Short mmCIF file of C-alpha atoms in Angstrom, two decimals:
data_model
loop_
_atom_site.label_atom_id
_atom_site.label_comp_id
_atom_site.label_asym_id
_atom_site.label_seq_id
_atom_site.Cartn_x
_atom_site.Cartn_y
_atom_site.Cartn_z
CA THR A 1 11.26 32.04 -24.30
CA LEU A 2 9.34 28.80 -24.65
CA SER A 3 10.81 25.47 -23.75
CA ARG A 4 10.16 22.18 -25.53
CA HIS A 5 10.03 18.85 -23.74
CA ASP A 6 9.24 15.51 -25.32
CA ALA A 7 7.51 12.58 -23.61
CA LEU A 8 7.40 13.98 -20.10
CA PRO A 9 4.89 12.36 -17.78
CA ILE A 10 1.84 14.13 -16.48
CA TYR A 11 1.83 13.55 -12.72
CA ASP A 12 -1.86 14.18 -12.13
CA VAL A 13 -4.99 15.22 -13.96
CA ASN A 14 -8.21 16.46 -12.43
CA ASP A 15 -11.27 18.24 -13.81
CA ASP A 16 -9.48 21.59 -13.95
CA PHE A 17 -5.70 21.05 -14.04
CA LEU A 18 -2.80 19.05 -15.49
CA MET A 19 0.28 18.63 -13.27
CA TYR A 20 3.68 18.09 -14.95
CA PRO A 21 7.42 18.22 -14.14
CA VAL A 22 8.51 20.97 -16.53
CA ASP A 23 10.57 23.70 -14.89
CA ARG A 24 9.28 27.08 -16.07
CA GLU A 25 10.52 30.61 -15.56
CA VAL A 26 8.73 33.57 -14.02
CA GLY A 27 6.47 35.10 -16.64
CA MET A 28 5.65 31.82 -18.41
CA SER A 29 2.01 31.85 -17.29
CA GLY A 30 -0.27 31.73 -20.29
CA SER A 31 2.06 29.51 -22.33
CA PRO A 32 0.34 26.68 -24.20
CA ILE A 33 0.79 23.07 -23.09
CA PHE A 34 0.80 20.72 -26.07
CA ALA A 35 0.05 17.03 -26.45
CA PHE A 36 0.54 14.83 -29.50
CA VAL A 37 -2.71 13.17 -30.52
CA LYS A 38 -2.62 10.89 -33.56
CA GLY A 39 0.61 12.57 -34.67
CA GLN A 40 -0.82 16.08 -34.44
CA ARG A 41 0.17 18.66 -31.83
CA ILE A 42 -2.81 20.18 -30.01
CA VAL A 43 -3.07 22.59 -27.09
CA VAL A 44 -4.49 20.82 -24.03
CA GLY A 45 -3.77 23.38 -21.32
CA ILE A 46 -2.57 26.85 -20.38
CA HIS A 47 0.37 27.09 -17.96
CA THR A 48 -0.73 28.83 -14.75
CA GLY A 49 2.17 28.38 -12.32
CA GLY A 50 3.99 26.01 -10.02
CA THR A 51 7.37 25.38 -8.43
CA SER A 52 10.76 24.23 -9.69
CA GLN A 53 9.59 20.61 -9.27
CA ILE A 54 5.96 20.51 -10.37
CA ASN A 55 3.87 22.86 -12.47
CA ARG A 56 0.26 23.04 -13.48
CA ALA A 57 -1.87 24.10 -16.39
CA ARG A 58 -5.54 24.88 -16.65
CA ARG A 59 -7.11 22.16 -18.79
CA ILE A 60 -8.91 23.37 -21.87
CA ASP A 61 -12.35 21.88 -21.40
CA ALA A 62 -15.52 22.68 -23.38
CA THR A 63 -16.42 25.66 -21.17
CA LEU A 64 -12.97 27.27 -21.41
CA TYR A 65 -12.83 26.57 -25.16
CA ARG A 66 -16.16 28.36 -25.73
CA PHE A 67 -14.94 31.30 -23.64
CA MET A 68 -11.67 31.59 -25.58
CA THR A 69 -13.26 31.30 -29.03
CA GLN A 70 -15.53 34.29 -28.40
CA PHE A 71 -12.41 36.46 -28.84
CA LEU A 72 -11.49 35.09 -32.27
#
């Protein structure tokens, strides 16, 4: 089950991770994290874990993007 949240703040961003206040369930790792850019929904991260108060996602940077596209 995926959850949908609109306009939630990102608490922190660093080179590797996005931190956000979306409560996820066990087994949600690997879920896409979307952002709206110029009215279009794009995947900006992959949920990796967290707590009931703050969660994190691996940012999709150029290196991770190249790695993922080799499987397409």
